[in-house]
Amino acid sequence: MQVELVRDVAFRITPVSDIDAAEMVASLRAAKLLDGFRGSPPVDRDAFLDVIQRLSALVEALPELVELELNPLVVRPRGQGAIAVDARMRLAPRSSG
């Protein structure tokens, strides 16, 4: 699903707690799809929440990180984890000082 196209996104300021991550996912209009829809298995919601929290920790640990994109992030069926198929990261240039 193209989340940008349908504007189904959620934002929080880091650090993102486990509660924040769960609320972000629950607030999505497509959240029901994560629980299984028309015979598809429920996704590994725990893995999805873990990715959100780990990305938050990465942002906190690397202040020079100015842009990060995972596209797509495939959240597999329950118990099978999540896979970032492609990732792009941009760091701020080092200051010569």
mmCIF file of C-alpha atoms in Angstrom:
data_model
loop_
_atom_site.group_PDB
_atom_site.id
_atom_site.type_symbol
_atom_site.label_atom_id
_atom_site.label_comp_id
_atom_site.label_asym_id
_atom_site.label_seq_id
_atom_site.Cartn_x
_atom_site.Cartn_y
_atom_site.Cartn_z
ATOM 1 C CA MET A 1 0.000 0.000 0.000
ATOM 2 C CA GLN A 2 1.273 3.456 -0.799
ATOM 3 C CA VAL A 3 0.832 5.184 2.550
ATOM 4 C CA GLU A 4 1.810 8.554 1.119
ATOM 5 C CA LEU A 5 -0.885 8.250 -1.538
ATOM 6 C CA VAL A 6 -3.674 7.609 0.935
ATOM 7 C CA ARG A 7 -2.095 9.780 3.651
ATOM 8 C CA ASP A 8 -2.329 7.020 6.246
ATOM 9 C CA VAL A 9 0.613 7.999 8.437
ATOM 10 C CA ALA A 10 1.365 8.607 12.106
ATOM 11 C CA PHE A 11 4.062 10.776 13.681
ATOM 12 C CA ARG A 12 5.669 11.033 17.106
ATOM 13 C CA ILE A 13 8.683 12.878 18.475
ATOM 14 C CA THR A 14 11.537 10.609 19.526
ATOM 15 C CA PRO A 15 12.123 8.755 21.704
ATOM 16 C CA VAL A 16 9.125 6.580 20.867
ATOM 17 C CA SER A 17 8.003 4.343 23.725
ATOM 18 C CA ASP A 18 6.329 0.976 23.313
ATOM 19 C CA ILE A 19 3.011 2.664 24.111
ATOM 20 C CA ASP A 20 3.675 5.399 21.526
ATOM 21 C CA ALA A 21 4.494 2.795 18.874
ATOM 22 C CA ALA A 22 1.340 0.794 19.617
ATOM 23 C CA GLU A 23 -0.792 3.950 19.494
ATOM 24 C CA MET A 24 0.797 4.982 16.183
ATOM 25 C CA VAL A 25 -0.042 1.659 14.563
ATOM 26 C CA ALA A 26 -3.540 1.537 16.071
ATOM 27 C CA SER A 27 -4.273 5.035 14.740
ATOM 28 C CA LEU A 28 -3.749 4.009 11.117
ATOM 29 C CA ARG A 29 -6.844 3.604 8.991
ATOM 30 C CA ALA A 30 -5.269 0.426 7.601
ATOM 31 C CA ALA A 31 -4.675 -1.027 11.090
ATOM 32 C CA LYS A 32 -7.437 -3.595 10.597
ATOM 33 C CA LEU A 33 -5.479 -5.051 7.666
ATOM 34 C CA LEU A 34 -2.668 -5.903 10.079
ATOM 35 C CA ASP A 35 -4.940 -8.238 12.028
ATOM 36 C CA GLY A 36 -5.742 -10.310 8.957
ATOM 37 C CA PHE A 37 -8.309 -9.480 6.348
ATOM 38 C CA ARG A 38 -10.271 -11.720 4.002
ATOM 39 C CA GLY A 39 -8.255 -14.795 4.820
ATOM 40 C CA SER A 40 -4.823 -13.206 5.033
ATOM 41 C CA PRO A 41 -2.878 -14.022 8.189
ATOM 42 C CA PRO A 42 -2.337 -11.403 10.894
ATOM 43 C CA VAL A 43 1.021 -9.674 10.638
ATOM 44 C CA ASP A 44 3.797 -9.816 13.208
ATOM 45 C CA ARG A 45 2.652 -6.685 15.024
ATOM 46 C CA ASP A 46 5.350 -7.136 17.701
ATOM 47 C CA ALA A 47 8.034 -7.057 15.007
ATOM 48 C CA PHE A 48 6.441 -3.958 13.463
ATOM 49 C CA LEU A 49 6.420 -2.177 16.826
ATOM 50 C CA ASP A 50 10.024 -3.265 17.416
ATOM 51 C CA VAL A 51 11.098 -1.711 14.101
ATOM 52 C CA ILE A 52 9.439 1.566 15.063
ATOM 53 C CA GLN A 53 11.194 1.640 18.424
ATOM 54 C CA ARG A 54 14.564 0.679 16.953
ATOM 55 C CA LEU A 55 14.295 3.436 14.363
ATOM 56 C CA SER A 56 13.488 5.860 17.150
ATOM 57 C CA ALA A 57 16.583 4.692 19.051
ATOM 58 C CA LEU A 58 18.685 5.108 15.897
ATOM 59 C CA VAL A 59 17.468 8.687 15.499
ATOM 60 C CA GLU A 60 18.374 9.396 19.121
ATOM 61 C CA ALA A 61 21.825 7.789 18.790
ATOM 62 C CA LEU A 62 22.762 9.487 15.496
ATOM 63 C CA PRO A 63 21.985 13.194 15.642
ATOM 64 C CA GLU A 64 23.644 13.576 12.231
ATOM 65 C CA LEU A 65 20.881 11.432 10.691
ATOM 66 C CA VAL A 66 18.746 13.820 8.671
ATOM 67 C CA GLU A 67 16.754 11.415 6.509
ATOM 68 C CA LEU A 68 15.813 7.740 6.688
ATOM 69 C CA GLU A 69 13.483 5.745 4.488
ATOM 70 C CA LEU A 70 12.541 2.070 4.586
ATOM 71 C CA ASN A 71 10.551 1.273 1.477
ATOM 72 C CA PRO A 72 9.018 -1.150 1.595
ATOM 73 C CA LEU A 73 8.985 -2.553 5.078
ATOM 74 C CA VAL A 74 7.432 -5.991 4.772
ATOM 75 C CA VAL A 75 5.786 -7.088 8.001
ATOM 76 C CA ARG A 76 5.497 -10.833 7.713
ATOM 77 C CA PRO A 77 2.870 -13.105 9.306
ATOM 78 C CA ARG A 78 2.792 -13.336 13.097
ATOM 79 C CA GLY A 79 6.014 -14.768 14.491
ATOM 80 C CA GLN A 80 7.990 -14.283 11.256
ATOM 81 C CA GLY A 81 9.353 -10.772 11.792
ATOM 82 C CA ALA A 82 9.700 -7.802 9.463
ATOM 83 C CA ILE A 83 12.091 -7.133 6.587
ATOM 84 C CA ALA A 84 13.245 -3.787 5.244
ATOM 85 C CA VAL A 85 13.567 -4.551 1.533
ATOM 86 C CA ASP A 86 15.286 -1.268 0.761
ATOM 87 C CA ALA A 87 16.675 1.437 3.004
ATOM 88 C CA ARG A 88 18.093 4.872 2.356
ATOM 89 C CA MET A 89 19.847 7.046 4.907
ATOM 90 C CA ARG A 90 21.271 10.540 4.602
ATOM 91 C CA LEU A 91 23.657 12.000 7.139
ATOM 92 C CA ALA A 92 24.460 15.675 7.631
ATOM 93 C CA PRO A 93 27.873 16.619 6.266
ATOM 94 C CA ARG A 94 30.663 16.733 8.815
ATOM 95 C CA SER A 95 31.576 20.224 9.791
ATOM 96 C CA SER A 96 35.190 21.075 9.170
ATOM 97 C CA GLY A 97 36.164 22.537 12.351
#
